[in-house]
Tab-separated table of C-alpha atoms and ligand atoms in Angstrom:
chain	number	residue	atom	x	y	z
A	692	VAL	CA	-16.975	95.796	-59.459
A	693	LYS	CA	-18.353	98.897	-60.336
A	694	LEU	CA	-18.855	101.054	-63.546
A	695	ARG	CA	-19.933	104.128	-64.377
A	696	LEU	CA	-20.562	104.870	-68.468
A	697	GLU	CA	-20.749	108.368	-70.098
A	698	HIS	CA	-23.994	106.424	-70.954
A	699	ALA	CA	-26.287	104.026	-71.268
A	700	LEU	CA	-29.627	102.904	-72.889
A	701	LEU	CA	-31.732	101.735	-69.779
A	702	GLU	CA	-35.765	101.218	-70.378
A	703	SER	CA	-35.472	104.451	-68.788
A	704	GLY	CA	-33.920	105.725	-72.347
A	705	VAL	CA	-30.220	106.717	-72.702
A	706	GLU	CA	-28.823	107.916	-69.771
A	707	ALA	CA	-25.663	109.995	-69.113
A	708	GLY	CA	-23.710	108.909	-66.298
A	709	VAL	CA	-24.296	105.341	-64.908
A	710	LEU	CA	-23.583	104.145	-63.325
A	711	LEU	CA	-23.344	100.420	-62.245
A	712	GLU	CA	-22.792	98.118	-59.528
A	713	ILE	CA	-21.586	94.071	-60.999
A	714	GLU	CA	-20.976	91.587	-58.824
A	715	GLY	CA	-20.554	87.753	-59.951
A	716	GLY	CA	-21.215	88.899	-63.706
A	717	TRP	CA	-24.542	90.434	-62.808
A	718	ILE	CA	-25.790	93.393	-62.392
A	719	THR	CA	-26.568	94.275	-58.546
A	720	SER	CA	-27.439	97.927	-58.429
A	721	VAL	CA	-27.997	100.606	-61.744
A	722	ARG	CA	-28.552	104.829	-60.680
A	723	VAL	CA	-28.447	107.686	-63.074
A	724	GLU	CA	-25.849	110.198	-61.590
A	725	GLY	CA	-28.033	113.352	-60.168
A	726	GLN	CA	-30.980	111.278	-59.890
A	727	SER	CA	-29.527	109.170	-56.156
A	728	LEU	CA	-27.762	108.775	-53.762
A	729	SER	CA	-23.789	109.327	-53.713
A	730	LEU	CA	-22.493	106.248	-54.752
A	731	SER	CA	-19.480	105.152	-51.948
A	732	GLY	CA	-16.359	104.111	-53.174
A	733	ASP	CA	-14.293	104.232	-55.997
A	734	VAL	CA	-15.658	104.568	-58.878
A	735	SER	CA	-14.111	102.954	-61.906
A	736	VAL	CA	-14.273	104.244	-65.785
A	737	ASP	CA	-14.577	100.844	-68.542
A	738	ASN	CA	-12.384	101.706	-70.918
A	739	ASP	CA	-9.934	98.472	-71.487
A	740	ARG	CA	-9.630	99.052	-75.221
A	741	ILE	CA	-9.657	102.119	-76.131
A	742	PRO	CA	-8.725	104.561	-73.206
A	743	ARG	CA	-9.161	108.450	-74.418
A	744	PRO	CA	-7.958	111.476	-72.192
A	745	ALA	CA	-10.624	112.287	-69.375
A	746	GLY	CA	-13.140	114.815	-70.784
A	747	GLU	CA	-12.866	113.947	-74.064
A	748	THR	CA	-14.597	110.357	-74.185
A	749	SER	CA	-17.672	109.979	-75.891
A	750	THR	CA	-19.806	105.988	-76.217
A	751	LEU	CA	-22.994	104.646	-75.636
A	752	THR	CA	-23.629	101.882	-73.813
A	753	LEU	CA	-25.915	98.925	-74.865
A	754	PRO	CA	-26.996	95.239	-73.563
A	755	GLY	CA	-25.216	92.891	-75.374
A	756	PHE	CA	-26.433	91.152	-78.795
A	757	ALA	CA	-27.975	88.245	-79.039
A	758	ASN	CA	-27.419	86.539	-82.785
A	759	CYS	CA	-29.815	84.673	-83.246
A	760	HIS	CA	-29.634	82.237	-86.294
A	761	SER	CA	-26.356	81.656	-87.357
A	762	HIS	CA	-25.094	78.845	-89.301
A	763	ALA	CA	-20.611	78.834	-88.247
A	764	PHE	CA	-19.102	77.409	-91.791
A	765	HIS	CA	-21.492	79.595	-93.460
A	766	ARG	CA	-18.783	81.802	-93.433
A	767	ALA	CA	-16.221	80.427	-95.083
A	768	LEU	CA	-18.115	81.577	-98.534
A	769	ARG	CA	-17.792	84.838	-98.108
A	770	GLY	CA	-16.446	86.171	-100.937
A	771	HIS	CA	-16.236	83.744	-102.976
A	772	THR	CA	-20.251	83.188	-102.755
A	773	GLN	CA	-20.994	86.863	-104.257
A	774	ARG	CA	-19.539	86.644	-107.749
A	775	GLU	CA	-21.463	86.104	-111.214
A	776	ARG	CA	-24.985	85.497	-111.407
A	777	GLY	CA	-28.230	82.733	-109.636
A	778	SER	CA	-29.643	82.485	-107.488
A	779	PHE	CA	-30.590	81.214	-103.453
A	780	TRP	CA	-30.678	77.189	-105.112
A	781	THR	CA	-26.500	77.979	-107.136
A	782	TRP	CA	-25.598	79.309	-104.005
A	783	ARG	CA	-27.170	76.492	-102.103
A	784	GLU	CA	-24.943	74.429	-103.945
A	785	GLN	CA	-21.913	76.369	-103.394
A	786	MET	CA	-22.385	76.083	-99.842
A	787	TYR	CA	-22.563	71.564	-99.935
A	788	ALA	CA	-19.881	71.339	-101.203
A	789	VAL	CA	-18.395	72.825	-98.147
A	790	ALA	CA	-20.686	71.084	-95.970
A	791	ALA	CA	-19.227	68.378	-97.771
A	792	ASP	CA	-15.865	68.406	-96.662
A	793	LEU	CA	-15.842	69.498	-92.872
A	794	THR	CA	-14.597	67.392	-89.928
A	795	PRO	CA	-15.901	67.854	-86.521
A	796	ASP	CA	-11.430	69.674	-86.293
A	797	THR	CA	-12.011	72.163	-89.268
A	798	TYR	CA	-16.210	72.727	-88.141
A	799	PHE	CA	-14.705	73.787	-84.479
A	800	GLU	CA	-11.888	75.835	-86.339
A	801	LEU	CA	-14.815	77.844	-88.425
A	802	ALA	CA	-17.468	78.084	-86.119
A	803	ARG	CA	-14.326	79.071	-83.323
A	804	ASP	CA	-13.079	82.573	-85.359
A	805	THR	CA	-16.442	83.170	-86.755
A	806	TYR	CA	-17.877	83.577	-82.862
A	807	ALA	CA	-14.684	85.185	-81.849
A	808	GLU	CA	-15.667	87.962	-85.191
A	809	MET	CA	-19.232	88.250	-83.325
A	810	ARG	CA	-18.065	88.811	-80.155
A	811	ALA	CA	-15.508	91.484	-81.410
A	812	THR	CA	-18.732	92.994	-82.828
A	813	GLY	CA	-20.965	93.216	-80.246
A	814	ILE	CA	-22.504	89.783	-80.089
A	815	THR	CA	-22.864	88.012	-76.577
A	816	ALA	CA	-25.338	85.066	-77.399
A	817	VAL	CA	-26.091	83.306	-80.481
A	818	GLY	CA	-28.701	81.110	-81.832
A	819	GLU	CA	-27.160	78.087	-83.393
A	820	PHE	CA	-28.711	76.870	-86.118
A	821	HIS	CA	-26.931	73.014	-86.061
A	822	TYR	CA	-27.622	70.679	-88.799
A	823	LEU	CA	-24.221	68.948	-90.257
A	824	HIS	CA	-24.374	65.915	-87.790
A	825	HIS	CA	-23.053	62.956	-89.318
A	826	GLN	CA	-19.916	61.947	-90.847
A	827	PRO	CA	-19.381	62.499	-95.717
A	828	ASP	CA	-21.249	58.550	-95.668
A	829	GLY	CA	-24.538	59.593	-93.455
A	830	THR	CA	-22.674	57.061	-90.716
A	831	PRO	CA	-22.884	58.849	-87.036
A	832	TYR	CA	-19.573	59.309	-85.316
A	833	ASP	CA	-18.746	57.549	-82.631
A	834	ASP	CA	-20.316	60.281	-80.714
A	835	PRO	CA	-23.544	60.775	-82.637
A	836	ASN	CA	-23.257	64.479	-81.008
A	837	GLU	CA	-19.315	64.275	-81.625
A	838	MET	CA	-20.707	67.944	-84.074
A	839	GLY	CA	-22.317	69.722	-81.853
A	840	LYS	CA	-20.274	69.462	-79.564
A	841	ALA	CA	-17.169	70.878	-81.201
A	842	LEU	CA	-19.764	74.258	-81.339
A	843	LEU	CA	-19.969	74.278	-77.896
A	844	ALA	CA	-16.430	73.536	-77.487
A	845	ALA	CA	-15.776	76.832	-80.091
A	846	ALA	CA	-18.554	79.085	-78.322
A	847	ASP	CA	-17.095	78.312	-74.647
A	848	GLU	CA	-13.499	79.169	-76.454
A	849	ALA	CA	-14.749	82.285	-77.815
A	850	GLY	CA	-16.657	82.703	-75.342
A	851	ILE	CA	-19.565	83.333	-76.514
A	852	ARG	CA	-23.418	82.448	-74.752
A	853	ILE	CA	-24.061	79.838	-77.077
A	854	ARG	CA	-28.141	78.081	-77.835
A	855	LEU	CA	-27.255	75.000	-79.940
A	856	LEU	CA	-30.363	74.460	-82.320
A	857	ASP	CA	-30.018	70.564	-82.802
A	858	THR	CA	-31.411	70.381	-86.617
A	859	CYS	CA	-33.708	68.021	-87.561
A	860	TYR	CA	-32.973	67.459	-91.615
A	861	LEU	CA	-34.760	63.804	-93.303
A	862	ALA	CA	-36.073	65.439	-96.856
A	863	SER	CA	-34.486	67.260	-99.638
A	864	GLY	CA	-37.995	67.843	-100.727
A	865	PHE	CA	-41.442	66.885	-100.273
A	866	GLY	CA	-41.666	62.923	-100.629
A	867	LEU	CA	-38.070	63.083	-100.711
A	868	PRO	CA	-34.957	60.868	-99.612
A	869	PRO	CA	-32.069	62.908	-98.656
A	870	GLU	CA	-29.973	63.424	-101.225
A	871	GLY	CA	-26.040	64.345	-101.741
A	872	VAL	CA	-24.179	65.354	-98.858
A	873	GLN	CA	-27.975	66.171	-97.451
A	874	VAL	CA	-27.052	62.731	-95.772
A	875	ARG	CA	-25.193	63.636	-93.636
A	876	TYR	CA	-28.004	66.275	-91.987
A	877	SER	CA	-29.975	63.565	-91.751
A	878	ASP	CA	-31.262	60.689	-88.721
A	879	GLY	CA	-33.608	58.797	-90.927
A	880	ASP	CA	-36.983	59.827	-88.576
A	881	ALA	CA	-37.978	62.340	-85.817
A	882	HIS	CA	-37.933	59.783	-83.547
A	883	ALA	CA	-34.512	59.650	-84.490
A	884	TRP	CA	-33.377	62.585	-83.580
A	885	ALA	CA	-34.601	63.052	-80.098
A	886	GLU	CA	-33.400	60.425	-79.235
A	887	ARG	CA	-30.005	61.639	-80.888
A	888	VAL	CA	-31.474	64.910	-79.058
A	889	ALA	CA	-32.023	63.516	-75.219
A	890	ALA	CA	-28.804	61.966	-75.049
A	891	PHE	CA	-26.375	65.445	-76.053
A	892	GLY	CA	-26.758	66.313	-72.002
A	893	ASP	CA	-25.959	69.791	-71.887
A	894	PRO	CA	-28.640	71.903	-70.881
A	895	ARG	CA	-27.583	74.756	-74.267
A	896	VAL	CA	-29.335	72.599	-76.605
A	897	GLY	CA	-31.703	73.477	-78.086
A	898	ALA	CA	-34.454	72.217	-80.838
A	899	ALA	CA	-35.412	72.774	-84.029
A	900	ILE	CA	-36.977	71.692	-88.017
A	901	HIS	CA	-34.697	72.850	-90.867
A	902	SER	CA	-37.958	73.604	-93.103
A	903	VAL	CA	-41.513	72.386	-93.852
A	904	ARG	CA	-40.003	70.858	-97.427
A	905	ALA	CA	-37.183	69.018	-94.959
A	906	VAL	CA	-39.364	66.825	-91.925
A	907	PRO	CA	-42.094	65.316	-93.710
A	908	ARG	CA	-45.632	66.712	-92.278
A	909	ASP	CA	-46.581	63.100	-89.806
A	910	GLN	CA	-42.656	63.971	-88.546
A	911	LEU	CA	-43.603	67.514	-86.671
A	912	PRO	CA	-45.528	66.414	-85.200
A	913	VAL	CA	-42.593	64.220	-83.181
A	914	VAL	CA	-40.520	67.450	-83.114
A	915	VAL	CA	-42.372	69.301	-81.642
A	916	GLU	CA	-43.132	66.951	-78.663
A	917	ALA	CA	-39.321	66.324	-78.002
A	918	ALA	CA	-39.057	70.546	-78.397
A	919	ARG	CA	-41.349	70.520	-75.820
A	920	GLY	CA	-39.600	74.194	-72.677
A	921	LEU	CA	-37.064	74.170	-75.482
A	922	PRO	CA	-37.084	76.992	-78.375
A	923	LEU	CA	-37.379	76.171	-81.428
A	924	HIS	CA	-36.035	77.314	-84.689
A	925	VAL	CA	-37.060	76.849	-87.788
A	926	HIS	CA	-36.359	78.572	-91.046
A	927	LEU	CA	-40.522	79.816	-93.302
A	928	SER	CA	-40.696	80.637	-96.709
A	929	GLU	CA	-37.664	82.268	-97.665
A	930	GLN	CA	-38.062	81.357	-101.453
A	931	VAL	CA	-41.603	81.486	-103.293
A	932	ALA	CA	-40.358	77.403	-104.907
A	933	GLU	CA	-40.653	76.062	-101.302
A	934	ASN	CA	-44.017	77.887	-100.589
A	935	GLU	CA	-45.576	76.776	-103.817
A	936	ALA	CA	-43.572	73.046	-103.371
A	937	CYS	CA	-46.191	73.195	-99.748
A	938	LEU	CA	-49.159	74.071	-101.394
A	939	ALA	CA	-48.983	71.324	-103.941
A	940	ALA	CA	-47.475	68.325	-101.537
A	941	THR	CA	-49.849	69.492	-98.912
A	942	GLY	CA	-52.587	71.802	-100.140
A	943	LEU	CA	-51.245	74.503	-96.819
A	944	THR	CA	-48.901	77.049	-97.016
A	945	PRO	CA	-45.467	76.111	-94.895
A	946	THR	CA	-47.423	78.357	-91.957
A	947	GLN	CA	-49.949	76.566	-92.203
A	948	LEU	CA	-48.450	73.636	-92.377
A	949	LEU	CA	-46.655	74.608	-89.267
A	950	ALA	CA	-49.677	75.915	-87.143
A	951	GLU	CA	-51.225	71.938	-88.176
A	952	ALA	CA	-48.435	70.740	-86.249
A	953	GLY	CA	-48.595	73.486	-83.204
A	954	ALA	CA	-45.570	74.658	-84.232
A	955	LEU	CA	-46.327	78.064	-83.206
A	956	GLY	CA	-45.802	80.219	-80.550
A	957	PRO	CA	-43.570	82.060	-78.368
A	958	LEU	CA	-40.948	79.501	-77.581
A	959	THR	CA	-40.491	78.841	-81.742
A	960	SER	CA	-38.856	81.214	-84.089
A	961	ALA	CA	-39.507	81.469	-88.055
A	962	VAL	CA	-36.555	82.081	-89.593
A	963	HIS	CA	-36.741	85.312	-92.622
A	964	ALA	CA	-40.738	84.507	-92.501
A	965	THR	CA	-40.166	86.464	-96.742
A	966	HIS	CA	-42.852	85.718	-98.106
A	967	LEU	CA	-46.311	85.120	-96.620
A	968	THR	CA	-50.154	85.702	-96.956
A	969	ASP	CA	-52.403	87.388	-94.916
A	970	ASP	CA	-53.667	83.632	-93.099
A	971	ASP	CA	-49.917	83.418	-92.587
A	972	ILE	CA	-49.168	86.408	-90.652
A	973	ARG	CA	-52.020	86.333	-88.718
A	974	LEU	CA	-51.086	82.654	-87.495
A	975	LEU	CA	-47.551	83.897	-86.525
A	976	GLY	CA	-49.092	87.270	-84.742
A	977	GLU	CA	-51.973	85.601	-82.951
A	978	SER	CA	-49.402	82.803	-80.970
A	979	GLY	CA	-47.097	85.350	-80.391
A	980	THR	CA	-44.191	83.018	-82.587
A	981	ASN	CA	-40.879	85.061	-83.194
A	982	ILE	CA	-39.872	86.126	-86.208
A	983	CYS	CA	-35.912	86.063	-87.172
A	984	PHE	CA	-35.184	88.280	-89.675
A	985	CYS	CA	-31.910	87.814	-91.223
A	986	PRO	CA	-31.864	90.900	-93.657
A	987	THR	CA	-27.367	91.030	-94.133
A	988	THR	CA	-28.177	87.770	-95.896
A	989	GLU	CA	-31.768	88.488	-97.334
A	990	ARG	CA	-30.346	90.820	-100.051
A	991	ASP	CA	-27.247	88.419	-100.623
A	992	LEU	CA	-29.241	85.720	-101.440
A	993	ALA	CA	-32.020	87.359	-103.412
A	994	ASP	CA	-34.315	86.391	-101.248
A	995	GLY	CA	-36.509	89.045	-101.346
A	996	ILE	CA	-38.006	91.299	-98.283
A	997	GLY	CA	-40.502	90.320	-95.524
A	998	PRO	CA	-43.325	91.294	-93.680
A	999	ALA	CA	-41.902	92.359	-90.815
A	1000	ARG	CA	-43.886	95.757	-89.867
A	1001	ARG	CA	-46.684	93.853	-90.575
A	1002	LEU	CA	-45.762	91.124	-88.473
A	1003	HIS	CA	-45.249	92.767	-84.766
A	1004	ASP	CA	-48.009	94.399	-85.528
A	1005	ALA	CA	-49.937	91.656	-85.721
A	1006	GLY	CA	-48.472	90.169	-82.407
A	1007	ALA	CA	-45.360	88.383	-83.816
A	1008	THR	CA	-41.145	89.581	-82.212
A	1009	LEU	CA	-39.096	90.548	-84.459
A	1010	THR	CA	-35.549	89.150	-83.708
A	1011	LEU	CA	-32.394	89.291	-85.766
A	1012	GLY	CA	-30.000	87.667	-87.022
A	1013	SER	CA	-26.780	87.758	-88.873
A	1014	ASP	CA	-27.224	83.772	-90.423
A	1015	SER	CA	-24.861	83.554	-93.265
A	1016	HIS	CA	-23.054	85.890	-92.209
A	1017	ALA	CA	-21.873	87.749	-95.632
A	1018	VAL	CA	-21.816	90.414	-92.912
A	1019	ILE	CA	-21.600	90.554	-89.010
A	1020	ASP	CA	-22.723	93.360	-88.109
A	1021	MET	CA	-26.050	93.803	-86.166
A	1022	LEU	CA	-26.179	97.338	-86.741
A	1023	GLU	CA	-26.805	96.724	-90.180
A	1024	GLU	CA	-28.962	93.935	-89.287
A	1025	MET	CA	-31.076	96.611	-87.559
A	1026	ARG	CA	-31.034	99.189	-89.639
A	1027	ALA	CA	-31.778	97.110	-92.128
A	1028	VAL	CA	-35.168	96.423	-91.800
A	1029	GLU	CA	-36.183	100.096	-91.620
A	1030	MET	CA	-34.281	100.474	-95.008
A	1031	HIS	CA	-35.212	97.566	-96.950
A	1032	GLU	CA	-39.255	98.663	-95.537
A	1033	ARG	CA	-38.325	101.590	-96.994
A	1034	LEU	CA	-37.517	101.065	-100.827
A	1035	ALA	CA	-40.142	98.335	-100.141
A	1036	THR	CA	-43.873	100.765	-99.705
A	1037	GLN	CA	-41.532	104.232	-100.810
A	1038	GLN	CA	-42.870	104.937	-97.148
A	1039	ARG	CA	-39.534	106.536	-93.606
A	1040	GLY	CA	-40.395	105.411	-90.562
A	1041	HIS	CA	-42.088	101.644	-89.783
A	1042	TRP	CA	-39.504	101.110	-87.276
A	1043	SER	CA	-37.554	103.481	-84.277
A	1044	ALA	CA	-34.047	103.054	-82.845
A	1045	ARG	CA	-35.258	102.300	-79.934
A	1046	GLU	CA	-37.764	98.891	-81.040
A	1047	LEU	CA	-34.819	97.934	-83.662
A	1048	LEU	CA	-32.806	97.701	-80.627
A	1049	ALA	CA	-35.113	95.947	-78.667
A	1050	ALA	CA	-35.449	93.508	-81.506
A	1051	ALA	CA	-30.874	92.581	-81.325
A	1052	THR	CA	-31.240	92.848	-77.772
A	1053	TYR	CA	-33.822	91.484	-74.880
A	1054	ASP	CA	-35.647	90.184	-76.982
A	1055	GLY	CA	-33.471	87.715	-79.324
A	1056	HIS	CA	-32.355	87.208	-76.278
A	1057	ARG	CA	-35.696	86.231	-74.844
A	1058	SER	CA	-36.392	83.872	-78.394
A	1059	LEU	CA	-33.398	81.830	-77.303
A	1060	GLY	CA	-34.135	80.751	-73.556
A	1061	PHE	CA	-31.898	83.445	-72.243
A	1062	GLU	CA	-34.322	85.797	-70.237
A	1063	ASP	CA	-31.907	87.244	-68.142
A	1064	ALA	CA	-30.028	89.248	-70.575
A	1065	GLY	CA	-30.558	91.978	-73.011
A	1066	ARG	CA	-31.007	94.582	-70.662
A	1067	ILE	CA	-29.051	97.695	-68.483
A	1068	GLU	CA	-30.859	96.205	-65.080
A	1069	VAL	CA	-31.018	94.887	-61.647
A	1070	GLY	CA	-31.003	91.038	-61.747
A	1071	GLN	CA	-29.516	90.917	-65.972
A	1072	ARG	CA	-26.574	89.952	-66.825
A	1073	ALA	CA	-23.788	92.161	-66.595
A	1074	ASP	CA	-23.154	91.741	-70.727
A	1075	LEU	CA	-22.295	95.071	-72.161
A	1076	VAL	CA	-21.404	96.074	-75.973
A	1077	THR	CA	-19.720	100.219	-76.140
A	1078	VAL	CA	-20.231	102.151	-79.114
A	1079	ASP	CA	-17.397	104.905	-80.083
A	1080	LEU	CA	-19.309	108.085	-80.719
A	1081	ASP	CA	-16.116	110.383	-81.613
A	1082	SER	CA	-15.347	107.423	-84.580
A	1083	ILE	CA	-15.582	109.159	-88.054
A	1084	ARG	CA	-19.089	107.877	-88.779
A	1085	THR	CA	-20.310	108.317	-85.108
A	1086	ARG	CA	-19.045	112.346	-84.831
A	1087	GLY	CA	-20.796	114.754	-83.965
A	1088	ALA	CA	-24.422	112.875	-84.316
A	1089	GLY	CA	-25.225	112.622	-80.639
A	1090	ALA	CA	-25.741	110.097	-78.172
A	1091	SER	CA	-29.002	108.668	-78.721
A	1092	ALA	CA	-30.549	105.074	-79.944
A	1093	GLU	CA	-30.845	106.539	-83.789
A	1094	THR	CA	-27.328	106.868	-83.561
A	1095	VAL	CA	-25.826	103.653	-82.885
A	1096	VAL	CA	-29.408	102.677	-85.500
A	1097	PHE	CA	-28.630	104.702	-88.641
A	1098	ALA	CA	-24.331	105.937	-88.097
A	1099	ALA	CA	-22.799	103.025	-86.228
A	1100	THR	CA	-21.581	99.735	-87.509
A	1101	ALA	CA	-19.878	96.711	-86.128
A	1102	ALA	CA	-16.518	99.152	-86.514
A	1103	ASP	CA	-17.664	101.493	-84.343
A	1104	VAL	CA	-17.766	98.449	-80.735
A	1105	VAL	CA	-14.665	98.736	-79.026
A	1106	CYS	CA	-15.048	97.087	-75.838
A	1107	LEU	CA	-17.138	93.922	-74.729
A	1108	ARG	CA	-17.587	93.093	-71.404
A	1109	THR	CA	-19.242	89.904	-71.068
A	1110	ARG	CA	-18.578	86.386	-68.342
A	1111	PRO	CA	-20.355	84.121	-70.741
A	1112	GLY	CA	-20.556	80.925	-68.160
A	1113	ALA	CA	-22.857	78.148	-68.864
A	1114	SER	CA	-26.556	78.297	-69.180
A	1115	SER	CA	-26.227	75.862	-65.740
A	1116	ASP	CA	-25.844	79.561	-64.251
A	1117	THR	CA	-27.935	80.761	-61.542
A	1118	ARG	CA	-29.705	84.156	-60.710
A	1119	PRO	CA	-28.646	85.816	-57.113
A	1120	GLU	CA	-31.887	86.661	-55.795
A	1121	ARG	CA	-33.086	89.824	-56.374
A	1122	ALA	CA	-32.931	92.444	-54.003
B	2137	ZN	ZN1	-30.502	79.270	-92.524
C-alpha cells in the first residue's frame, strides 16, 4: 500500500507531503515530497472516512495513540457519578456497585464498546488494568482467567491492541483482608496470583500491583519477581489518605515501599503519582520509571495535580491514560497535563506539544511493551491517526503539533488506519 499524507508528524517534526509505503501493516518507506527521489507507481490518498474535493483536504496524520491506563468497565459510570458531593472514596463505592454485578458476558460487552470508542478517537493500543478476576463470592470461574479472556476477546472484536495488566489485589488496606466486592479481586496470596497469571498462556498478558494498600509489603517482591521482563503497572499515591496509611503502617511512603521491593524501573509504570515527596520524585526519576498521568480522571475524582514536569526532569518518562473513561480523548489528556500545571504554578509553557505527543504515542507504547509502534518511521507498525485541520475547532490554526494538542479534540479524528494483530506478530527485518 502506498499513501500520500498531506501532513504527518515525523521525528523531524510536522512535514507536508509525506509518502508512505506499507507492507503487511508495517512501514517500509517514508519520504517527504521534494526531499527525495520520486516514487514509482500510483499514490493513493488516505481519506476513507471524510472524502473531500482535491485541493481542499487539510489533515495531519500522527502515530496511533497508546492509552496506558484503562479500567474498561468504569465506562458504565459516565454521567452517573458526576453529580452530588463526595470524594474519590465515595466514587469508589459507586464503582464497586457496578463491579459487584458484572459477569464475563457483561464485562466483555462493556469492554468491547469502550474499546470501540477508543478506536474511533485514534487509540490503537490500550493497557487494561484488570482486577475483577473471580465470581461474586470469590470462587474462581471454571477457567480462572475467564474474565481476563473476556477482555482479550473484546479487544480483538473492537480491533485494538491490548496489554492485559493482570492485577494482584489481596487486601482492603494495610493488615486488612479484602472486604465486600473485593473478594472478586483477590487470589488469596501473591503466589496464587502468579500461578493463575502463568496459566494464562497469552503473550499479551502483563502484570500489575493494584496499590501498596492492596498488596502486603512481604508479598510485593513475589509480584515483582513473577513480572520480571513484563510491563508492571501500579497505582501510586493517588490519594493523601493512602500515603498517610502507608507511612503509619510501614514508616515508608508508597514510592519508598515500591523501591524497597525492587518494583521501580523502565518496565514499570506508576499510575497517577499525584502526592509525592522530593525523595519520591528522585526515586522514580533515577529508576527511569514511567509515570502514567490520567488528568481527566484525576480532576473528575478530585485527586489533585501531580508534579509531571518535575518527574520528567528527574528522569521519569510521562505516559497517559483515560483510566475511568469519564471522557475518552487522548488530545484532552495531553492538553490537560500542561493546563493543570499552569493552574498550579501560574506559569505557562511547562510542556511542548511535541513532548505531550511523544507521551501519548511512542513512550506510551514502549511502556506497554510495544516498542514497534508510536512513530511514523521505517520498521514501525503502520498505526496512523488522522486529524482534521479544517473542522470548526481547527480551521485556520495551521498544520502543527500545537494545533492538535491545544485546539483539536477526539471529534476531529477522521481516520484511523491500523492492523492490530496479536503481539506475536513479528516485525520484518529492517532494510
Ligand atoms: Zn486506575
